[in-house]
PDB file of C-alpha atoms in Angstrom:
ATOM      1  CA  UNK G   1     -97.007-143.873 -33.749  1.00 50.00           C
ATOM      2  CA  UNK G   2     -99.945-142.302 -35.582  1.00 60.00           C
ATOM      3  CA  UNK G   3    -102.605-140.089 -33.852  1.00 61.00           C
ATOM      4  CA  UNK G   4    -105.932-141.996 -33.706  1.00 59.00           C
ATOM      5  CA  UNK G   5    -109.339-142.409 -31.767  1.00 61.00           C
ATOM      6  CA  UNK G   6    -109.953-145.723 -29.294  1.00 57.00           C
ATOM      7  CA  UNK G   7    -113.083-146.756 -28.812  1.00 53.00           C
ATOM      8  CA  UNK G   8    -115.016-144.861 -25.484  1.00 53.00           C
ATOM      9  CA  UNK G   9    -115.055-147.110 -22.596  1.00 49.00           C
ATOM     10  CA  UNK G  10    -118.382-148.138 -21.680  1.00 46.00           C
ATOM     11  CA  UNK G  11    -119.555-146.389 -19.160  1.00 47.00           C
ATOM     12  CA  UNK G  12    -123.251-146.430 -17.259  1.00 48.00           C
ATOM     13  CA  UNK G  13    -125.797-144.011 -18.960  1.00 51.00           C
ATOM     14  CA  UNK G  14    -125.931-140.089 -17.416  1.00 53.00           C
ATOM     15  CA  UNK G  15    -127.623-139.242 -13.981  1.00 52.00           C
ATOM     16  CA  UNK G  16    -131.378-139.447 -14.618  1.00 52.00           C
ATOM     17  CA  UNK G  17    -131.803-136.442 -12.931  1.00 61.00           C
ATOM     18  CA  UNK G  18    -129.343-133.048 -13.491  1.00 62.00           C
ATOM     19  CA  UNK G  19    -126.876-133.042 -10.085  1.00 61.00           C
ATOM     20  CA  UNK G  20    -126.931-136.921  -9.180  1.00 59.00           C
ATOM     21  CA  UNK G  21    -123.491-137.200  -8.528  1.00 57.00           C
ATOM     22  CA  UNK G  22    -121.395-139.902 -10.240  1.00 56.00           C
ATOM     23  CA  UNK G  23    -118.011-140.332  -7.738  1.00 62.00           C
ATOM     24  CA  UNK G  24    -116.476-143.194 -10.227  1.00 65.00           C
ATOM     25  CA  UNK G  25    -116.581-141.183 -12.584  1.00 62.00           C
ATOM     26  CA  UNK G  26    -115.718-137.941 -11.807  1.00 65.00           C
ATOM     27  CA  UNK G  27    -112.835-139.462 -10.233  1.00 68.00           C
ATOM     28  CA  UNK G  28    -111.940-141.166 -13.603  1.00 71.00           C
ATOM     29  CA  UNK G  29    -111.608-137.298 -14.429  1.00 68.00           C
ATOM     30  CA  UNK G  30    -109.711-136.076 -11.949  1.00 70.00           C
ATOM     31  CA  UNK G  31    -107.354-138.548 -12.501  1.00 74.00           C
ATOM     32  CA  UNK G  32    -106.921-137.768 -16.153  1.00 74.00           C
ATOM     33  CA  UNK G  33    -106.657-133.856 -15.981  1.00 78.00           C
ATOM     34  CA  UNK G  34    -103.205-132.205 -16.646  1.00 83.00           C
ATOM     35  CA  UNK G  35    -105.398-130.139 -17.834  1.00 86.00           C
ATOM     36  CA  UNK G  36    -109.158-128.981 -19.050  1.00 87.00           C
ATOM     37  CA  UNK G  37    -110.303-127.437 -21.748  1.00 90.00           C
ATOM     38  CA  UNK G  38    -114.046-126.756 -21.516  1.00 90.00           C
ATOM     39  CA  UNK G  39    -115.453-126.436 -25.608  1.00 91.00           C
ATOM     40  CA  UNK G  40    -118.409-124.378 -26.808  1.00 89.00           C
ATOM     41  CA  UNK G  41    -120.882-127.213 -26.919  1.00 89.00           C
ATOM     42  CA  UNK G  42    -119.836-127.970 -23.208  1.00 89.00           C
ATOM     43  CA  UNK G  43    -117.762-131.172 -23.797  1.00 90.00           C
ATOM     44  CA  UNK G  44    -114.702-131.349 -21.886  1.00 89.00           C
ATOM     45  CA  UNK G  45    -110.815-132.515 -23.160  1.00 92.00           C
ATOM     46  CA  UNK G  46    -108.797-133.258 -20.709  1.00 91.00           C
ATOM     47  CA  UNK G  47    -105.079-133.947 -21.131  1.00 92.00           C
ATOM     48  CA  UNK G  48    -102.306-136.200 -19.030  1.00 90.00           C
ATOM     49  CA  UNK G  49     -99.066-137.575 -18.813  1.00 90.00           C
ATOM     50  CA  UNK G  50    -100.647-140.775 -19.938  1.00 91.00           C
ATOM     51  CA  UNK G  51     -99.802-139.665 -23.616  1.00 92.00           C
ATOM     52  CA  UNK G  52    -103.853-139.433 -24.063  1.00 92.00           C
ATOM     53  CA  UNK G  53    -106.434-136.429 -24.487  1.00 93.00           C
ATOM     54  CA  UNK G  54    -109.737-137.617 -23.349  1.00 92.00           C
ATOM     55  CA  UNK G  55    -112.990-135.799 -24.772  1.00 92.00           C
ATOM     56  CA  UNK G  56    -115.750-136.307 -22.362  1.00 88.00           C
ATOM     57  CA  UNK G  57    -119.730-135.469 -22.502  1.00 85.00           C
ATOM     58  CA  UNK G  58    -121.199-132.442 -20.546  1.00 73.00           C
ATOM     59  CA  UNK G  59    -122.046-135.424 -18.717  1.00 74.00           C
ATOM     60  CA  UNK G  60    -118.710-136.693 -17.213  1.00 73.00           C
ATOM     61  CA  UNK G  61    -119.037-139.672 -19.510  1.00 82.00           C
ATOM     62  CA  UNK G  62    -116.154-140.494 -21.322  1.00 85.00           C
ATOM     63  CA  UNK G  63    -116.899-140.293 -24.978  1.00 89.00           C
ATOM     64  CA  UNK G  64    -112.931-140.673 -26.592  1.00 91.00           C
ATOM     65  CA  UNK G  65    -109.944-141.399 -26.159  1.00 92.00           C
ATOM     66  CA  UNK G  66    -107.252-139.511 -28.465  1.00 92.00           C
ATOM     67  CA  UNK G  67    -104.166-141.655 -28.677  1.00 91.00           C
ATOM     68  CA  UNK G  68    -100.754-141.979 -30.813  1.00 90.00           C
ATOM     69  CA  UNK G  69     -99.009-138.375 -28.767  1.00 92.00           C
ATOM     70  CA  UNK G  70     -95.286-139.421 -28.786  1.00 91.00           C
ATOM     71  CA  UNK G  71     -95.168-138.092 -24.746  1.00 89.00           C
ATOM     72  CA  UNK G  72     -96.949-135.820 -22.071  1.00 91.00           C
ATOM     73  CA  UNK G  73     -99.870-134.440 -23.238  1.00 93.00           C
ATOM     74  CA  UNK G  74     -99.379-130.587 -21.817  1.00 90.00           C
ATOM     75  CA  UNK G  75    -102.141-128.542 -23.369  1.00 92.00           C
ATOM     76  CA  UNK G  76    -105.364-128.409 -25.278  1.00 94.00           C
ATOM     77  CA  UNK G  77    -105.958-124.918 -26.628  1.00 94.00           C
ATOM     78  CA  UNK G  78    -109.857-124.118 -28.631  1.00 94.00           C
ATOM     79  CA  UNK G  79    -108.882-122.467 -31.878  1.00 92.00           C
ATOM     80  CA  UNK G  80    -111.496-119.719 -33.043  1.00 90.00           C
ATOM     81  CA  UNK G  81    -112.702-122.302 -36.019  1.00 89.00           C
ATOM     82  CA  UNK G  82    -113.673-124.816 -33.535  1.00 90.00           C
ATOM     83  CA  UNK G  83    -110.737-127.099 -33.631  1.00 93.00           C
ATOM     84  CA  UNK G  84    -107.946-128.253 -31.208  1.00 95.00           C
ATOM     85  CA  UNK G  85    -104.568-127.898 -30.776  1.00 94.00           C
ATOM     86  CA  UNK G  86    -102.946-130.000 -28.554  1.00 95.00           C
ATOM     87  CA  UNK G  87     -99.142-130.863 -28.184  1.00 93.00           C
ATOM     88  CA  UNK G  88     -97.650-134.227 -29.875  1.00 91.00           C
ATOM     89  CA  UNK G  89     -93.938-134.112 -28.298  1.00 90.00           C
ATOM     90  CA  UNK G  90     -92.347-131.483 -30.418  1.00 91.00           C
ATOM     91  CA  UNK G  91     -95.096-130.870 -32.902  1.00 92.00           C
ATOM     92  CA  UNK G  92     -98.699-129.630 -32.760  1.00 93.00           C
ATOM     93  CA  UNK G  93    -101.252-131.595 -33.730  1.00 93.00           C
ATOM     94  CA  UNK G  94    -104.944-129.627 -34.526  1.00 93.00           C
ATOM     95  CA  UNK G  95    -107.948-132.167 -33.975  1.00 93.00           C
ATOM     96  CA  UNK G  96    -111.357-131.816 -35.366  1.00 93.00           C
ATOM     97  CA  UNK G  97    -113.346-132.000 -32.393  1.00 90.00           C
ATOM     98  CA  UNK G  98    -116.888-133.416 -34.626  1.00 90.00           C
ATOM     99  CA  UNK G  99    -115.116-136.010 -36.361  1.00 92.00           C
ATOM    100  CA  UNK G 100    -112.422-136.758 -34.367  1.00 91.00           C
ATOM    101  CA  UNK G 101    -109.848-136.711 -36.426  1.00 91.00           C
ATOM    102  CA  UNK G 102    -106.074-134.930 -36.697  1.00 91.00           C
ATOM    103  CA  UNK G 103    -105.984-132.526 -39.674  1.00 92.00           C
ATOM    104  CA  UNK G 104    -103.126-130.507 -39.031  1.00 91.00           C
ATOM    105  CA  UNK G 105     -99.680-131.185 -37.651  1.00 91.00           C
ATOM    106  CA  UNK G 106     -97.462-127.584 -36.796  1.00 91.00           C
ATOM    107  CA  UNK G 107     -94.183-128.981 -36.977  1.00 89.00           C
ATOM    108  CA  UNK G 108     -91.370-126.429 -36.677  1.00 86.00           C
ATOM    109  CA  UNK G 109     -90.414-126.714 -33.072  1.00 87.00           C
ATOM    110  CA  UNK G 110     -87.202-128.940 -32.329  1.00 87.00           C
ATOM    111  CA  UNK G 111     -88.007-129.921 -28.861  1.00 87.00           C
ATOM    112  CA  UNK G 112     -91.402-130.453 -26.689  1.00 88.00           C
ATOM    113  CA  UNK G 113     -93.935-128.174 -27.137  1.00 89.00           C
ATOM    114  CA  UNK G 114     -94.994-127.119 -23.557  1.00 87.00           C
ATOM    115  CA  UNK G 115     -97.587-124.650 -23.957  1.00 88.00           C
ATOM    116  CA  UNK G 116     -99.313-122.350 -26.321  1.00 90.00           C
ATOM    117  CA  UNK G 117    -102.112-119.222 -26.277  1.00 88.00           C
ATOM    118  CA  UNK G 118    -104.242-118.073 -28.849  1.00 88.00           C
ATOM    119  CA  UNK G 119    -104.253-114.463 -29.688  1.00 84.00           C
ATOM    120  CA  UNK G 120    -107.799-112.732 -29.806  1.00 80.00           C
ATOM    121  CA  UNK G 121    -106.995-112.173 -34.039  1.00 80.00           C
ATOM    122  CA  UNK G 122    -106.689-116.247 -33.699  1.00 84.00           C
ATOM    123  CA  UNK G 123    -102.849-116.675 -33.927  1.00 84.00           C
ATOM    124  CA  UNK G 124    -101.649-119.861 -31.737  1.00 88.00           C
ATOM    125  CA  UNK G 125     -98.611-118.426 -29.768  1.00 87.00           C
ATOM    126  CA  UNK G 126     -96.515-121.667 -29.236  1.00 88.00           C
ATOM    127  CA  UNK G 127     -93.442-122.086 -26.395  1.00 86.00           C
ATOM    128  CA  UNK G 128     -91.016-124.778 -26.436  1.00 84.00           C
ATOM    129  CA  UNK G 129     -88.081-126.018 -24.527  1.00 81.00           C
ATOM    130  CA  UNK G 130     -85.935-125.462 -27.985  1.00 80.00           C
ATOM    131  CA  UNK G 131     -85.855-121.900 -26.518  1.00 77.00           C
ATOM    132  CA  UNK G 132     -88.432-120.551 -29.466  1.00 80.00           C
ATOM    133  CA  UNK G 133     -91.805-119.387 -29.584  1.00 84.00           C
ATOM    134  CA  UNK G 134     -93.403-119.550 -32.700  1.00 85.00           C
ATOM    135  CA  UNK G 135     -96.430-117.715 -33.826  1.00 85.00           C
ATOM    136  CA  UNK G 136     -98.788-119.756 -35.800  1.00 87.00           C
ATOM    137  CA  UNK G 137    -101.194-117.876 -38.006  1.00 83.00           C
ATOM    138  CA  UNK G 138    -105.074-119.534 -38.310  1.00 77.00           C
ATOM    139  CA  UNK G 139    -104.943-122.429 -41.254  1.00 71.00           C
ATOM    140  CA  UNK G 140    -101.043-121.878 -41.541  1.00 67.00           C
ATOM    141  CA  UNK G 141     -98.741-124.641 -41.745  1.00 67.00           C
ATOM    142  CA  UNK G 142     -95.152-122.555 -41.119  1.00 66.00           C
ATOM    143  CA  UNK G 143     -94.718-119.620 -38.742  1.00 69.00           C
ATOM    144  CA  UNK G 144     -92.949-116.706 -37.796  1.00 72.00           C
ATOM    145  CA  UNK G 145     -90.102-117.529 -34.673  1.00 66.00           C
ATOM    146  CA  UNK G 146     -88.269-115.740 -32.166  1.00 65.00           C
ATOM    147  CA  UNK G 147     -85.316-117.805 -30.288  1.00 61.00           C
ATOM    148  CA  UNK G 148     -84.736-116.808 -26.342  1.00 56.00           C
ATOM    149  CA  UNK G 149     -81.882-115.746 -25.488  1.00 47.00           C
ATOM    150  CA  UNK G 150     -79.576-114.174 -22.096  1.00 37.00           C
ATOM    151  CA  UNK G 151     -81.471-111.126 -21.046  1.00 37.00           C
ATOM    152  CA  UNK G 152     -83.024-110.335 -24.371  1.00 37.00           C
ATOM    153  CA  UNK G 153     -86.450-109.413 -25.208  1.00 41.00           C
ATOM    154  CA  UNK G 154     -88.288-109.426 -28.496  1.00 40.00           C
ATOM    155  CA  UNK G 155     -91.029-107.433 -29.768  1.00 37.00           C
ATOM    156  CA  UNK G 156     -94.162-108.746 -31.325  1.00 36.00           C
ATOM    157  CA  UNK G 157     -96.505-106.726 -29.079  1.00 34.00           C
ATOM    158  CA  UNK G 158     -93.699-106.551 -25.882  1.00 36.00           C
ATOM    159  CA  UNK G 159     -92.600-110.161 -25.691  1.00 41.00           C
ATOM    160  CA  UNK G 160     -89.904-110.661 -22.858  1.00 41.00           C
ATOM    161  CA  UNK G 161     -87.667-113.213 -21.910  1.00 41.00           C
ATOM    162  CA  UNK G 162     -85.334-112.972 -18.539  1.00 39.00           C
ATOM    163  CA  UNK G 163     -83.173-114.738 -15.998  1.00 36.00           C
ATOM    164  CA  UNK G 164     -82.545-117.309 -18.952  1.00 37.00           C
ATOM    165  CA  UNK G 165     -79.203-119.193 -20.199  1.00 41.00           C
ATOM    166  CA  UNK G 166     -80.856-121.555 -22.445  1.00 44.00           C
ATOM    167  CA  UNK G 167     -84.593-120.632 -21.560  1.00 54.00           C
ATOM    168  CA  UNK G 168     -87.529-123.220 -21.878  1.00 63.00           C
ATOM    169  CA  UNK G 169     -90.822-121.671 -21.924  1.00 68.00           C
ATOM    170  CA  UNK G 170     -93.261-122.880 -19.275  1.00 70.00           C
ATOM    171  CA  UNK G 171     -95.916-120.464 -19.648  1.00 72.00           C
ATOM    172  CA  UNK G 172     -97.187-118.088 -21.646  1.00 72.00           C
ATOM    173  CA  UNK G 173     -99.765-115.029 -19.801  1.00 68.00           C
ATOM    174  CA  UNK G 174    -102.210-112.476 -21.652  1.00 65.00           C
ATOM    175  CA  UNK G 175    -100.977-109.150 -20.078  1.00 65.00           C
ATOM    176  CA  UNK G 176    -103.128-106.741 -22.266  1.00 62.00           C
ATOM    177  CA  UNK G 177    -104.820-107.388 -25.692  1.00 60.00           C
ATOM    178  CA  UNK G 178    -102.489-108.597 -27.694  1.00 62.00           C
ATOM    179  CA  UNK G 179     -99.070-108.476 -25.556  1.00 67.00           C
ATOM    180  CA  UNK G 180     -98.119-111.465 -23.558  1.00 66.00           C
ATOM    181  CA  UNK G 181     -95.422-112.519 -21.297  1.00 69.00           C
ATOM    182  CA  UNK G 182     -93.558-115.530 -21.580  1.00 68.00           C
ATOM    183  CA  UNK G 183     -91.562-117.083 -18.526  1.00 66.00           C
ATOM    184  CA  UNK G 184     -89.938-120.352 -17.747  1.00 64.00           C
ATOM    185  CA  UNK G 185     -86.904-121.731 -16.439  1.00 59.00           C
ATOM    186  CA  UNK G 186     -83.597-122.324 -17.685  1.00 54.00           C
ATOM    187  CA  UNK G 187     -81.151-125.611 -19.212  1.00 48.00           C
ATOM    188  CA  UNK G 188     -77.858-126.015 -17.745  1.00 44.00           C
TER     189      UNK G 188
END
């Protein structure tokens, strides 16, 4: 399936008046949100396990629908140059949030992408349940890797893996600066 926009639902026009509270649709965005992602000109994406990211006015009016993800839609992550990236099963697939369109796919994960960070220097940090996290420099289609393994731990700024057989990553955590930790579970 290919990544594209569907048309906004039509929805009633904004509160008149800043604060009127809008229950149907706020709870159309509850219901969506694996998670949020608030962007700098206050729109909101939300993600779910619908296979959709929704992008939604400062309003809580639904403004688009991205479709075409090949499963769960985990994360939404603001890159420094304005875009998106946002997981596509086991690739990663960067949206330009003004014209609504995918213009980069990261593709060198083997199994789903299940969350990512970006680094303050704007490197996406990207975990997988293909025991890898890959580290994705800004406008860079390959990266550099490092594969998980039984009690191991990898540098790039004191990166740590533990309790894992065949680890997938669950989450990745800022620490300090530029060191993060990344924890998870394990495949039997």
């Amino acid at each position: 399936a290919s990544l594209a926009v569907a048309q906004p639902a039509m929805l009633p026009p904004p509160p008149a008046a800043p604060g009127t509270p809008r229950p149907a649709l706020l709870q159309a965005l509850l219901e969506h949100t694996r998670t949020t992602l608030v962007l700098r000109d206050g729109r909101l994406i939300t993600t779910s396990n619908d296979r959709t990211a929704k992008i939604w006015s400062s309003y809580c009016r639904l403004d688009a629908t991205l479709t075409g993800f090949v499963g769960n839609v985990h994360f939404a992550k603001a890159l420094p140059n304005g875009n998106v990236a946002i997981n596509n099963g086991s690739t990663i697939a960067v949206w330009n949030t003004t014209t609504l369109q995918a213009v980069q796919s990261l593709s060198e994960h083997t199994y789903i992408v299940y969350t990512a960070e970006v680094m303050r220097n704007g490197t996406l940090i990207s975990a997988a349940y293909d025991a890898t996290i890959k580290f994705w420099q800004p406008d860079a289609s390959t990266a550099s890797s490092y594969t998980l393994y039984l009690n191991s731990s990898y540098g790039y700024n004191s990166f740590c893996a533990c309790n894992a057989y065949l680890p997938f990553v669950t989450a990745l955590r800022a620490i300090s600066n530029d060191t993060y930790l990344a924890y998870g579970h394990m495949f039997d």
